[in-house]
Amino acid sequence: MHAPANTAASQGGISLARIEALRTAEAKLFRKARPKSKKAMAEGAEAYLAGVPMHWMRDWPMPFPFVVEKASGATITDMDGHELDDFCLGDTGSMFGHSPAPVASAIRRQARRGLTYMLPSEDALHLGRLLAEKFGLARWQIATTATDANRFALRVARAVTGRPKILVFNGCYHGSVDETMVRIANGRPANRPGLAGEFRDLTQATRIVEFNDIEALEAALAEGDVACVIAEPVLTNSCMVLPVPGFHAALREATRRHGTLLLIDETHTISTGPGGYTRAHGLEPDLFVLGKPVAGGVPASVWGMSEEVAARYAAYEQRKEPGYSGMGTTLSANPLQFAAMRATLEKVMTPENYAHMERLAARLEKGLSRAIDRHGLPWHVARVGARVEFICAPGPLANGAEAEAAHAPALEAAIHVALVNRGCLIAPFHNMMLVSPATRKKQVDRLTSAFDEIAGDLAGRPEGGAK
């Protein structure tokens, strides 16, 4: 296991005193620069629980969330008039930029025709063909969030296999699906800490092993009670963990041999290419989920299955007792979603846009790595397509346990606020940065320059370092 470069007195090789000094100074600058946002949040958000419309908004490391005036392309502007290069992009929800023109046009067009009516539209018929062409699976359904899509796909897996359990990888992220809210603690499965109101031992429904550990996977599947392995192609919601060579091939072979279905959740790794990591790397899932960016910012998700699984589910439907399946929500598969998804898949998720994203993401990866090397920091950079992360620990990381140990919350929070003060917004959760079709080279270079300056301040800038 890689040492996380964290001690009682330091994080990421930086003393806690130096980290606190930076965070205090940057927080002061942030408050001074945003009096309108500060006043608006103090006076206008009192009706919300904890002062925010959605509790994750408290997770921004800033002294308070700034109020957004507008967002366009790869830029976001706050109430105080500060324009930021946006590399968070709604934590993937706006991965293709804010309000891509084809999506905005499709929304305006559909708004004149009705927003929901629980029946298919012409766009729906086009979308079904697009999903099969883009992602390779035969049969599809529409949901509103990736969490819902994962829940429904797992129900199908249990139904067709007759097995009760699923298997997840330690450190995974699949939205708020209950069965995935487990971790490995002291070598044993346990509920994740912090779950609100959870009254069950979730490990009773779930097996959990480390990512990249085929031996542990084999042992867990050998029990014969796992309906489905649900997997991100790359662990993304902590410190990024890439698959070791041969991992996905071994995962697919093992699941087939043990009669277990394989669900690939591409919600974050769609950054890889037009068909996601699945198409780029020749994966062969039985079930597939994609949420967040698939509708260009409109809440929507899709989940698909192979022809074989579809046939098995049809047979199950014939023999099960009639009644509500527990799958589906009223506003899912509404015409606004269809219009936005069709525009996104046809006109936004194009090879040309992905080539632009890949090129600038590679530039960002190189610039961040150079800054880390220049200042002698024990950090590294990881990338999957247009998604880039700097990790304040040595790498590469091999599994979820190493990813958790590499997390440096105080250090990451200080860097985040310092970047905001220099006009760069990154994701608040895990140092994630996305390059969109709207992102420009000068924005990437501003981010790497700001990161270099902050890294130098933290490391103790050597003579001749970046200014």
PDB file of C-alpha atoms in Angstrom, residues 270-452:
ATOM      1  CA  ILE A 270     -18.556   8.734 -19.664  1.00  0.00           C
ATOM      2  CA  SER A 271     -15.701  11.271 -19.793  1.00  0.00           C
ATOM      3  CA  THR A 272     -13.769   8.566 -21.672  1.00  0.00           C
ATOM      4  CA  GLY A 273     -15.489   8.826 -25.045  1.00  0.00           C
ATOM      5  CA  PRO A 274     -18.825   8.867 -26.920  1.00  0.00           C
ATOM      6  CA  GLY A 275     -19.610   5.291 -25.849  1.00  0.00           C
ATOM      7  CA  GLY A 276     -18.043   5.669 -22.433  1.00  0.00           C
ATOM      8  CA  TYR A 277     -15.302   3.531 -20.954  1.00  0.00           C
ATOM      9  CA  THR A 278     -17.353   0.495 -22.014  1.00  0.00           C
ATOM     10  CA  ARG A 279     -16.998   1.146 -25.735  1.00  0.00           C
ATOM     11  CA  ALA A 280     -13.464   2.535 -25.529  1.00  0.00           C
ATOM     12  CA  HIS A 281     -12.153  -0.555 -23.720  1.00  0.00           C
ATOM     13  CA  GLY A 282     -14.414  -3.252 -25.152  1.00  0.00           C
ATOM     14  CA  LEU A 283     -16.270  -4.096 -21.941  1.00  0.00           C
ATOM     15  CA  GLU A 284     -19.278  -6.414 -22.237  1.00  0.00           C
ATOM     16  CA  PRO A 285     -21.735  -5.633 -19.432  1.00  0.00           C
ATOM     17  CA  ASP A 286     -25.079  -7.325 -18.965  1.00  0.00           C
ATOM     18  CA  LEU A 287     -26.528  -4.108 -17.551  1.00  0.00           C
ATOM     19  CA  PHE A 288     -25.473  -0.496 -18.107  1.00  0.00           C
ATOM     20  CA  VAL A 289     -26.286   2.777 -16.329  1.00  0.00           C
ATOM     21  CA  LEU A 290     -25.598   6.369 -17.304  1.00  0.00           C
ATOM     22  CA  GLY A 291     -26.915   9.432 -15.492  1.00  0.00           C
ATOM     23  CA  LYS A 292     -25.955  13.080 -14.884  1.00  0.00           C
ATOM     24  CA  PRO A 293     -24.673  14.459 -18.213  1.00  0.00           C
ATOM     25  CA  VAL A 294     -26.774  12.367 -20.617  1.00  0.00           C
ATOM     26  CA  ALA A 295     -29.359  15.153 -21.043  1.00  0.00           C
ATOM     27  CA  GLY A 296     -26.980  18.115 -20.998  1.00  0.00           C
ATOM     28  CA  GLY A 297     -28.041  19.228 -17.512  1.00  0.00           C
ATOM     29  CA  VAL A 298     -31.711  18.188 -17.502  1.00  0.00           C
ATOM     30  CA  PRO A 299     -32.295  15.503 -14.819  1.00  0.00           C
ATOM     31  CA  ALA A 300     -32.319  12.185 -16.668  1.00  0.00           C
ATOM     32  CA  SER A 301     -30.687   8.787 -16.717  1.00  0.00           C
ATOM     33  CA  VAL A 302     -30.767   5.637 -18.817  1.00  0.00           C
ATOM     34  CA  TRP A 303     -30.327   1.976 -18.042  1.00  0.00           C
ATOM     35  CA  GLY A 304     -29.930  -0.803 -20.541  1.00  0.00           C
ATOM     36  CA  MET A 305     -29.606  -4.563 -20.710  1.00  0.00           C
ATOM     37  CA  SER A 306     -28.392  -7.187 -23.103  1.00  0.00           C
ATOM     38  CA  GLU A 307     -30.780  -9.149 -25.302  1.00  0.00           C
ATOM     39  CA  GLU A 308     -30.228 -12.204 -23.096  1.00  0.00           C
ATOM     40  CA  VAL A 309     -31.095 -10.382 -19.881  1.00  0.00           C
ATOM     41  CA  ALA A 310     -34.120  -8.809 -21.558  1.00  0.00           C
ATOM     42  CA  ALA A 311     -35.358 -12.262 -22.581  1.00  0.00           C
ATOM     43  CA  ARG A 312     -34.813 -13.610 -19.083  1.00  0.00           C
ATOM     44  CA  TYR A 313     -36.691 -10.687 -17.587  1.00  0.00           C
ATOM     45  CA  ALA A 314     -39.582 -11.155 -20.031  1.00  0.00           C
ATOM     46  CA  ALA A 315     -39.824 -14.788 -18.912  1.00  0.00           C
ATOM     47  CA  TYR A 316     -39.764 -13.670 -15.260  1.00  0.00           C
ATOM     48  CA  GLU A 317     -42.574 -11.183 -15.953  1.00  0.00           C
ATOM     49  CA  GLN A 318     -44.713 -13.994 -17.363  1.00  0.00           C
ATOM     50  CA  ARG A 319     -44.471 -16.079 -14.219  1.00  0.00           C
ATOM     51  CA  LYS A 320     -44.458 -13.476 -11.449  1.00  0.00           C
ATOM     52  CA  GLU A 321     -47.651 -12.441  -9.706  1.00  0.00           C
ATOM     53  CA  PRO A 322     -49.269  -9.249 -11.040  1.00  0.00           C
ATOM     54  CA  GLY A 323     -48.652  -5.971  -9.241  1.00  0.00           C
ATOM     55  CA  TYR A 324     -46.353  -2.958  -9.071  1.00  0.00           C
ATOM     56  CA  SER A 325     -42.751  -3.851  -9.901  1.00  0.00           C
ATOM     57  CA  GLY A 326     -41.232  -1.195  -7.651  1.00  0.00           C
ATOM     58  CA  MET A 327     -39.491   0.314 -10.676  1.00  0.00           C
ATOM     59  CA  GLY A 328     -40.260   3.665 -12.233  1.00  0.00           C
ATOM     60  CA  THR A 329     -41.268   7.187 -11.179  1.00  0.00           C
ATOM     61  CA  THR A 330     -44.033   9.337 -12.640  1.00  0.00           C
ATOM     62  CA  LEU A 331     -41.857  12.027 -14.193  1.00  0.00           C
ATOM     63  CA  SER A 332     -39.334   9.594 -15.666  1.00  0.00           C
ATOM     64  CA  ALA A 333     -39.385   9.250 -19.461  1.00  0.00           C
ATOM     65  CA  ASN A 334     -40.999  12.632 -19.937  1.00  0.00           C
ATOM     66  CA  PRO A 335     -40.743  14.395 -23.307  1.00  0.00           C
ATOM     67  CA  LEU A 336     -38.394  17.085 -21.990  1.00  0.00           C
ATOM     68  CA  GLN A 337     -35.890  14.361 -21.087  1.00  0.00           C
ATOM     69  CA  PHE A 338     -36.257  12.747 -24.492  1.00  0.00           C
ATOM     70  CA  ALA A 339     -35.685  16.033 -26.308  1.00  0.00           C
ATOM     71  CA  ALA A 340     -32.631  16.919 -24.235  1.00  0.00           C
ATOM     72  CA  MET A 341     -31.117  13.426 -24.439  1.00  0.00           C
ATOM     73  CA  ARG A 342     -31.616  13.199 -28.186  1.00  0.00           C
ATOM     74  CA  ALA A 343     -29.889  16.560 -28.679  1.00  0.00           C
ATOM     75  CA  THR A 344     -27.053  15.535 -26.356  1.00  0.00           C
ATOM     76  CA  LEU A 345     -26.387  12.182 -28.004  1.00  0.00           C
ATOM     77  CA  GLU A 346     -26.771  13.436 -31.575  1.00  0.00           C
ATOM     78  CA  LYS A 347     -25.108  16.836 -31.432  1.00  0.00           C
ATOM     79  CA  VAL A 348     -23.054  17.158 -28.237  1.00  0.00           C
ATOM     80  CA  MET A 349     -21.522  13.763 -27.439  1.00  0.00           C
ATOM     81  CA  THR A 350     -19.681  13.755 -30.758  1.00  0.00           C
ATOM     82  CA  PRO A 351     -16.246  12.331 -31.598  1.00  0.00           C
ATOM     83  CA  GLU A 352     -15.083  15.845 -32.431  1.00  0.00           C
ATOM     84  CA  ASN A 353     -16.097  17.214 -29.042  1.00  0.00           C
ATOM     85  CA  TYR A 354     -14.516  14.303 -27.249  1.00  0.00           C
ATOM     86  CA  ALA A 355     -11.267  14.788 -29.195  1.00  0.00           C
ATOM     87  CA  HIS A 356     -11.171  18.403 -27.990  1.00  0.00           C
ATOM     88  CA  MET A 357     -11.886  17.326 -24.416  1.00  0.00           C
ATOM     89  CA  GLU A 358      -9.218  14.614 -24.493  1.00  0.00           C
ATOM     90  CA  ARG A 359      -6.595  16.959 -25.903  1.00  0.00           C
ATOM     91  CA  LEU A 360      -7.107  19.669 -23.276  1.00  0.00           C
ATOM     92  CA  ALA A 361      -7.464  17.146 -20.438  1.00  0.00           C
ATOM     93  CA  ALA A 362      -4.078  15.710 -21.390  1.00  0.00           C
ATOM     94  CA  ARG A 363      -2.678  19.242 -21.306  1.00  0.00           C
ATOM     95  CA  LEU A 364      -4.191  19.788 -17.859  1.00  0.00           C
ATOM     96  CA  GLU A 365      -2.795  16.480 -16.596  1.00  0.00           C
ATOM     97  CA  LYS A 366       0.676  17.390 -17.816  1.00  0.00           C
ATOM     98  CA  GLY A 367       0.544  20.908 -16.362  1.00  0.00           C
ATOM     99  CA  LEU A 368      -0.555  19.727 -12.921  1.00  0.00           C
ATOM    100  CA  SER A 369       2.066  16.970 -12.900  1.00  0.00           C
ATOM    101  CA  ARG A 370       4.811  19.433 -13.796  1.00  0.00           C
ATOM    102  CA  ALA A 371       3.803  21.723 -10.943  1.00  0.00           C
ATOM    103  CA  ILE A 372       3.816  18.817  -8.490  1.00  0.00           C
ATOM    104  CA  ASP A 373       7.259  17.726  -9.664  1.00  0.00           C
ATOM    105  CA  ARG A 374       8.612  21.285  -9.669  1.00  0.00           C
ATOM    106  CA  HIS A 375       7.784  21.740  -6.003  1.00  0.00           C
ATOM    107  CA  GLY A 376       8.834  18.246  -4.915  1.00  0.00           C
ATOM    108  CA  LEU A 377       5.414  17.317  -3.548  1.00  0.00           C
ATOM    109  CA  PRO A 378       4.457  13.673  -2.797  1.00  0.00           C
ATOM    110  CA  TRP A 379       1.325  13.980  -4.947  1.00  0.00           C
ATOM    111  CA  HIS A 380       0.187  12.590  -8.296  1.00  0.00           C
ATOM    112  CA  VAL A 381      -2.396  13.161 -11.041  1.00  0.00           C
ATOM    113  CA  ALA A 382      -4.902  10.641 -12.400  1.00  0.00           C
ATOM    114  CA  ARG A 383      -7.064  10.949 -15.501  1.00  0.00           C
ATOM    115  CA  VAL A 384      -9.825   9.059 -17.286  1.00  0.00           C
ATOM    116  CA  GLY A 385     -10.593  10.820 -20.553  1.00  0.00           C
ATOM    117  CA  ALA A 386     -11.755  14.372 -19.852  1.00  0.00           C
ATOM    118  CA  ARG A 387     -11.808  13.802 -16.088  1.00  0.00           C
ATOM    119  CA  VAL A 388      -8.654  14.789 -14.171  1.00  0.00           C
ATOM    120  CA  GLU A 389      -7.831  14.675 -10.462  1.00  0.00           C
ATOM    121  CA  PHE A 390      -4.827  15.749  -8.439  1.00  0.00           C
ATOM    122  CA  ILE A 391      -4.308  13.515  -5.437  1.00  0.00           C
ATOM    123  CA  CYS A 392      -2.323  14.730  -2.442  1.00  0.00           C
ATOM    124  CA  ALA A 393      -0.506  11.412  -1.948  1.00  0.00           C
ATOM    125  CA  PRO A 394       1.881   9.185  -3.897  1.00  0.00           C
ATOM    126  CA  GLY A 395       0.370   7.010  -6.592  1.00  0.00           C
ATOM    127  CA  PRO A 396      -0.997   5.292  -8.450  1.00  0.00           C
ATOM    128  CA  LEU A 397      -3.560   4.027  -5.966  1.00  0.00           C
ATOM    129  CA  ALA A 398      -4.621   0.385  -6.149  1.00  0.00           C
ATOM    130  CA  ASN A 399      -7.952   0.200  -4.317  1.00  0.00           C
ATOM    131  CA  GLY A 400     -10.553   1.955  -2.211  1.00  0.00           C
ATOM    132  CA  ALA A 401      -8.640   1.579   1.045  1.00  0.00           C
ATOM    133  CA  GLU A 402      -5.644   3.370  -0.445  1.00  0.00           C
ATOM    134  CA  ALA A 403      -7.934   6.019  -1.888  1.00  0.00           C
ATOM    135  CA  GLU A 404      -9.487   6.669   1.515  1.00  0.00           C
ATOM    136  CA  ALA A 405      -6.060   6.872   3.160  1.00  0.00           C
ATOM    137  CA  ALA A 406      -4.873   9.322   0.491  1.00  0.00           C
ATOM    138  CA  HIS A 407      -7.672  11.788   1.200  1.00  0.00           C
ATOM    139  CA  ALA A 408      -6.323  15.012   2.759  1.00  0.00           C
ATOM    140  CA  PRO A 409      -9.437  17.041   3.639  1.00  0.00           C
ATOM    141  CA  ALA A 410      -7.835  20.083   5.256  1.00  0.00           C
ATOM    142  CA  LEU A 411      -5.241  20.433   2.512  1.00  0.00           C
ATOM    143  CA  GLU A 412      -7.761  19.908  -0.284  1.00  0.00           C
ATOM    144  CA  ALA A 413     -10.135  22.471   1.229  1.00  0.00           C
ATOM    145  CA  ALA A 414      -7.391  25.095   1.430  1.00  0.00           C
ATOM    146  CA  ILE A 415      -6.365  24.492  -2.181  1.00  0.00           C
ATOM    147  CA  HIS A 416      -9.975  24.663  -3.324  1.00  0.00           C
ATOM    148  CA  VAL A 417     -10.656  28.108  -1.834  1.00  0.00           C
ATOM    149  CA  ALA A 418      -7.301  29.383  -3.091  1.00  0.00           C
ATOM    150  CA  LEU A 419      -8.237  28.254  -6.615  1.00  0.00           C
ATOM    151  CA  VAL A 420     -11.627  29.981  -6.390  1.00  0.00           C
ATOM    152  CA  ASN A 421      -9.877  33.196  -5.399  1.00  0.00           C
ATOM    153  CA  ARG A 422      -7.744  32.851  -8.531  1.00  0.00           C
ATOM    154  CA  GLY A 423     -10.779  32.377 -10.766  1.00  0.00           C
ATOM    155  CA  CYS A 424     -10.888  28.567 -11.025  1.00  0.00           C
ATOM    156  CA  LEU A 425     -13.723  26.362  -9.761  1.00  0.00           C
ATOM    157  CA  ILE A 426     -13.161  22.618  -9.271  1.00  0.00           C
ATOM    158  CA  ALA A 427     -15.418  19.984  -7.682  1.00  0.00           C
ATOM    159  CA  PRO A 428     -15.751  20.332  -3.910  1.00  0.00           C
ATOM    160  CA  PHE A 429     -15.596  16.633  -3.126  1.00  0.00           C
ATOM    161  CA  HIS A 430     -12.422  15.083  -4.502  1.00  0.00           C
ATOM    162  CA  ASN A 431     -10.236  17.516  -6.472  1.00  0.00           C
ATOM    163  CA  MET A 432     -12.033  16.561  -9.664  1.00  0.00           C
ATOM    164  CA  MET A 433     -11.719  18.691 -12.805  1.00  0.00           C
ATOM    165  CA  LEU A 434     -13.612  18.229 -16.056  1.00  0.00           C
ATOM    166  CA  VAL A 435     -12.779  19.564 -19.489  1.00  0.00           C
ATOM    167  CA  SER A 436     -15.822  20.271 -21.652  1.00  0.00           C
ATOM    168  CA  PRO A 437     -16.264  21.003 -25.364  1.00  0.00           C
ATOM    169  CA  ALA A 438     -16.573  24.664 -24.341  1.00  0.00           C
ATOM    170  CA  THR A 439     -13.328  24.706 -22.334  1.00  0.00           C
ATOM    171  CA  ARG A 440     -10.496  26.652 -23.925  1.00  0.00           C
ATOM    172  CA  LYS A 441      -6.726  26.254 -23.763  1.00  0.00           C
ATOM    173  CA  LYS A 442      -6.334  29.564 -21.925  1.00  0.00           C
ATOM    174  CA  GLN A 443      -8.662  28.305 -19.181  1.00  0.00           C
ATOM    175  CA  VAL A 444      -6.604  25.136 -18.726  1.00  0.00           C
ATOM    176  CA  ASP A 445      -3.434  27.209 -18.581  1.00  0.00           C
ATOM    177  CA  ARG A 446      -4.930  29.590 -16.010  1.00  0.00           C
ATOM    178  CA  LEU A 447      -5.839  26.610 -13.831  1.00  0.00           C
ATOM    179  CA  THR A 448      -2.383  25.052 -14.034  1.00  0.00           C
ATOM    180  CA  SER A 449      -0.768  28.430 -13.338  1.00  0.00           C
ATOM    181  CA  ALA A 450      -2.974  28.980 -10.285  1.00  0.00           C
ATOM    182  CA  PHE A 451      -2.311  25.439  -9.052  1.00  0.00           C
ATOM    183  CA  ASP A 452       1.425  25.952  -9.518  1.00  0.00           C
TER     184      ASP A 452
END
